[in-house]
CSV table of C-alpha atoms in Angstrom, one decimal:
chain,number,residue,atom,x,y,z
A,201,ASP,CA,61.3,73.9,36.1
A,202,GLY,CA,59.3,77.0,37.3
A,203,GLY,CA,59.1,77.5,41.0
A,204,ILE,CA,60.2,79.4,44.0
A,205,THR,CA,63.4,78.9,45.7
A,206,GLN,CA,64.2,79.9,49.3
A,207,SER,CA,67.6,79.8,50.8
A,208,PRO,CA,69.0,78.7,53.0
A,209,LYS,CA,66.8,75.9,54.3
A,210,TYR,CA,68.3,76.3,57.9
A,211,LEU,CA,69.7,79.4,59.3
A,212,PHE,CA,71.2,80.1,62.7
A,213,ARG,CA,71.7,83.7,64.1
A,214,LYS,CA,73.2,85.1,67.1
A,215,GLU,CA,71.1,87.5,69.1
A,216,GLY,CA,71.6,91.1,68.0
A,217,GLN,CA,72.5,90.2,64.4
A,218,ASN,CA,70.6,91.0,61.3
A,219,VAL,CA,70.0,88.1,58.8
A,220,THR,CA,68.7,88.0,55.3
A,221,LEU,CA,66.4,85.2,53.9
A,222,SER,CA,66.5,84.8,50.1
A,223,CYS,CA,63.4,84.3,48.0
A,224,GLU,CA,63.6,83.9,44.1
A,225,GLN,CA,61.0,83.0,41.7
A,226,ASN,CA,60.9,82.2,38.0
A,227,LEU,CA,57.1,82.1,37.5
A,228,ASN,CA,56.9,85.6,36.3
A,229,HIS,CA,54.4,86.5,39.2
A,230,ASP,CA,53.9,90.1,40.1
A,231,ALA,CA,52.9,89.5,43.7
A,232,MET,CA,55.2,88.2,46.4
A,233,TYR,CA,54.6,87.5,50.1
A,234,TRP,CA,56.5,86.5,53.2
A,235,TYR,CA,54.8,84.6,56.1
A,236,ARG,CA,56.0,83.5,59.4
A,237,GLN,CA,54.8,80.2,60.7
A,238,ASP,CA,54.8,79.3,64.6
A,239,PRO,CA,53.2,76.1,65.8
A,240,GLY,CA,49.4,76.7,66.4
A,241,GLN,CA,49.4,80.0,64.8
A,242,GLY,CA,49.0,79.3,61.2
A,243,LEU,CA,50.7,81.6,58.7
A,244,ARG,CA,51.0,85.2,59.6
A,245,LEU,CA,51.7,87.8,56.9
A,246,ILE,CA,54.9,89.9,57.4
A,247,TYR,CA,55.2,91.8,54.1
A,248,TYR,CA,53.9,91.6,50.7
A,249,SER,CA,54.6,93.2,47.3
A,250,GLN,CA,52.3,93.4,44.3
A,251,ILE,CA,54.7,95.2,41.9
A,252,VAL,CA,58.4,95.9,41.6
A,253,ASN,CA,59.7,98.8,43.9
A,254,ASP,CA,56.6,98.6,46.0
A,255,PHE,CA,55.7,96.7,49.2
A,256,GLN,CA,53.2,96.9,52.1
A,257,LYS,CA,53.4,95.8,55.7
A,258,GLY,CA,51.5,92.9,56.7
A,259,ASP,CA,50.1,92.0,60.2
A,260,ILE,CA,53.5,91.6,61.9
A,261,ALA,CA,56.0,93.7,60.1
A,262,GLU,CA,57.8,95.1,63.2
A,263,GLY,CA,61.4,93.9,63.3
A,264,TYR,CA,61.5,93.0,59.6
A,265,SER,CA,62.4,94.7,56.4
A,266,VAL,CA,62.0,93.9,52.7
A,267,SER,CA,63.0,95.2,49.1
A,268,ARG,CA,61.6,94.4,45.8
A,269,GLU,CA,64.2,95.7,43.2
A,270,LYS,CA,63.4,93.0,40.7
A,271,LYS,CA,60.3,91.1,39.8
A,272,GLU,CA,62.1,87.7,40.5
A,273,SER,CA,63.4,88.5,44.1
A,274,PHE,CA,61.9,89.5,47.4
A,275,PRO,CA,64.5,89.2,50.2
A,276,LEU,CA,63.4,89.5,53.9
A,277,THR,CA,65.8,90.8,56.5
A,278,VAL,CA,65.1,89.9,60.1
A,279,THR,CA,66.6,92.7,62.2
A,280,SER,CA,67.9,92.7,65.8
A,281,ALA,CA,64.7,94.6,66.6
A,282,GLN,CA,62.7,91.4,66.1
A,283,LYS,CA,62.4,90.1,69.7
A,284,ASN,CA,61.4,86.5,68.9
A,285,PRO,CA,62.7,85.6,65.5
A,286,THR,CA,63.0,81.9,65.7
A,287,ALA,CA,60.3,80.5,63.3
A,288,PHE,CA,59.7,78.9,60.1
A,289,TYR,CA,59.6,81.4,57.2
A,290,LEU,CA,57.6,80.9,53.9
A,291,CYS,CA,57.9,82.9,50.8
A,292,ALA,CA,55.0,82.7,48.2
A,293,SER,CA,53.9,84.3,44.9
A,294,ARG,CA,50.8,84.8,42.9
A,295,THR,CA,50.0,86.0,39.4
A,296,GLY,CA,47.1,88.3,40.5
A,297,VAL,CA,43.9,89.0,42.0
A,298,GLY,CA,42.0,85.9,43.1
A,299,THR,CA,44.6,83.3,42.2
A,300,GLU,CA,46.4,80.7,44.3
A,301,ALA,CA,49.8,81.4,45.9
A,302,PHE,CA,52.7,79.1,45.2
A,303,PHE,CA,55.2,78.5,48.0
A,304,GLY,CA,58.9,77.9,48.6
A,305,GLN,CA,60.1,75.2,50.7
A,306,GLY,CA,60.8,77.4,53.6
A,307,THR,CA,63.7,78.7,55.7
A,308,ARG,CA,63.9,77.7,59.4
A,309,LEU,CA,65.5,80.5,61.4
A,310,THR,CA,67.0,79.7,64.7
A,311,VAL,CA,68.5,82.2,67.2
A,312,VAL,CA,71.3,80.8,69.2
B,207,ALA,CA,38.3,92.6,56.8
B,208,GLN,CA,38.5,89.0,55.8
B,209,SER,CA,39.3,86.1,57.9
B,210,VAL,CA,39.1,82.3,58.1
B,211,THR,CA,38.4,80.1,61.1
B,212,GLN,CA,39.3,76.4,61.3
B,213,LEU,CA,37.6,74.4,63.9
B,214,GLY,CA,39.7,71.8,65.4
B,215,SER,CA,43.4,72.2,65.7
B,216,HIS,CA,43.7,68.5,65.8
B,217,VAL,CA,41.8,65.9,64.1
B,218,SER,CA,42.2,62.0,64.4
B,219,VAL,CA,40.7,59.5,61.9
B,220,SER,CA,41.2,55.8,61.3
B,221,GLU,CA,42.5,54.7,57.9
B,222,GLY,CA,39.7,54.3,55.5
B,223,ALA,CA,37.3,56.6,57.5
B,224,LEU,CA,35.7,59.8,56.3
B,225,VAL,CA,37.8,63.0,56.6
B,226,LEU,CA,36.1,66.2,57.5
B,227,LEU,CA,38.2,69.4,58.1
B,228,ARG,CA,36.0,72.6,58.8
B,229,CYS,CA,36.7,76.0,57.6
B,230,ASN,CA,34.4,79.1,57.9
B,231,TYR,CA,35.2,82.4,56.3
B,232,SER,CA,34.3,85.9,56.8
B,233,SER,CA,34.2,88.3,53.7
B,234,SER,CA,32.3,91.3,52.8
B,235,VAL,CA,32.8,90.6,49.1
B,236,PRO,CA,32.7,87.3,47.1
B,237,PRO,CA,35.5,85.2,48.2
B,238,TYR,CA,38.1,83.1,46.7
B,239,LEU,CA,38.8,80.2,48.8
B,240,PHE,CA,41.6,77.7,49.0
B,241,TRP,CA,42.9,74.6,50.9
B,242,TYR,CA,46.6,73.8,51.2
B,243,VAL,CA,48.4,70.9,52.6
B,244,GLN,CA,51.7,71.1,54.4
B,245,TYR,CA,54.1,68.2,55.3
B,246,PRO,CA,56.7,68.6,58.1
B,247,ASN,CA,59.3,71.1,57.2
B,248,GLN,CA,58.0,71.7,53.7
B,249,GLY,CA,56.1,74.6,51.9
B,250,LEU,CA,52.5,74.5,51.3
B,251,GLN,CA,50.8,72.6,48.4
B,252,LEU,CA,47.6,73.7,46.8
B,253,LEU,CA,44.8,71.0,47.1
B,254,LEU,CA,41.9,72.9,45.6
B,255,LYS,CA,40.4,76.3,45.0
B,256,TYR,CA,37.0,77.9,44.8
B,257,THR,CA,36.8,80.7,42.4
B,258,SER,CA,32.9,80.8,41.9
B,259,ALA,CA,32.8,78.6,38.9
B,260,ALA,CA,31.1,75.7,40.9
B,261,THR,CA,30.2,75.3,44.5
B,262,LEU,CA,31.7,71.6,44.7
B,263,VAL,CA,35.4,71.8,44.1
B,264,LYS,CA,37.5,68.6,43.4
B,265,GLY,CA,41.2,68.6,44.1
B,266,ILE,CA,44.1,66.4,44.2
B,267,ASN,CA,44.5,63.3,46.2
B,268,GLY,CA,40.8,62.6,46.3
B,269,PHE,CA,39.9,65.6,48.4
B,270,GLU,CA,36.9,67.9,47.7
B,271,ALA,CA,35.3,70.9,49.2
B,272,GLU,CA,31.8,72.5,49.0
B,273,PHE,CA,31.3,76.2,49.1
B,274,LYS,CA,28.1,77.1,51.1
B,275,LYS,CA,27.5,80.8,51.0
B,276,SER,CA,24.6,80.5,53.5
B,277,GLU,CA,26.7,78.9,56.1
B,278,THR,CA,29.8,80.7,55.1
B,279,SER,CA,31.7,77.5,55.0
B,280,PHE,CA,34.2,75.7,52.8
B,281,HIS,CA,34.7,72.3,54.5
B,282,LEU,CA,37.2,69.9,53.1
B,283,THR,CA,36.5,66.2,52.8
B,284,LYS,CA,37.7,62.9,51.8
B,285,PRO,CA,35.7,59.7,51.7
B,286,SER,CA,38.4,57.4,52.7
B,287,ALA,CA,41.5,58.4,54.8
B,288,HIS,CA,44.9,57.1,53.8
B,289,MET,CA,48.0,57.0,56.0
B,290,SER,CA,49.7,59.4,53.5
B,291,ASP,CA,47.0,62.1,54.3
B,292,ALA,CA,48.5,62.6,57.6
B,293,ALA,CA,49.6,66.4,57.5
B,294,GLU,CA,48.6,69.9,58.4
B,295,TYR,CA,45.8,71.5,56.4
B,296,PHE,CA,45.3,75.2,56.0
B,297,CYS,CA,42.1,77.1,54.6
B,298,ALA,CA,42.9,80.6,53.0
B,299,VAL,CA,40.7,83.5,51.8
B,300,THR,CA,41.4,86.2,49.5
B,301,SER,CA,39.2,88.8,47.6
B,302,GLY,CA,39.5,90.6,44.3
B,303,GLY,CA,40.2,93.8,46.2
B,304,ALA,CA,43.1,96.1,45.8
B,305,THR,CA,45.1,94.8,48.8
B,306,ASN,CA,45.1,91.1,47.3
B,307,LYS,CA,46.2,89.6,50.6
B,308,LEU,CA,46.0,85.9,51.1
B,309,ILE,CA,44.7,85.3,54.7
B,310,PHE,CA,45.2,81.8,56.2
B,311,GLY,CA,43.6,80.0,59.1
B,312,THR,CA,45.5,78.5,62.0
B,313,GLY,CA,45.6,74.9,60.5
B,314,THR,CA,44.3,71.5,61.3
B,315,LEU,CA,46.7,68.7,62.0
B,316,LEU,CA,45.3,65.5,60.7
B,317,ALA,CA,46.4,62.2,62.2
B,318,VAL,CA,45.5,58.8,60.5
B,319,GLN,CA,45.6,55.9,62.7
B,320,PRO,CA,46.1,52.4,61.3
């Protein structure tokens, strides 16, 4: 079945550590996105990529990094520079302009 | 710049009552509009989308939305609420522009009372 897979579903990180969230899609979509979700704030865009080897910062990119070496994969690294990383992270993909996004099941990151 | 505003972060209705969730958008170009639903600890699922083909859009689970350009609105409705409709609902907008970003509202949490 086609879809988007995020792993792990739950992730715990110690302060000062970097951690990488995985996002893989087999929908053959060109565009991929990372959103952060906090209660009452909706979905805020972290990074997005419209094509392999290219990505742009979203509204809250500070403390995060991404790569897009393959069409299927768009991993997100939460660095130690992100001061408040505890949140629910959602990955999405789209075929192109004006189309709907398909979402993964999310990763809940908790700093301990 | 594009944006969406969802009026009412929490809405409560009785089972069988009309559901109305409000969404207003801002866009300098013709928009594409979407409604998504999210159940706890899950990703978002598309309910319906407006892509200029018809102003009244029907979606899954009995939901529909009407695009009103004069009011810059895209409100979501369902004639009769069911307990299973309890979830968070998000309105989103994008344009056909080069950036191709999908911008979400802050969400409306729908509670359905028995």
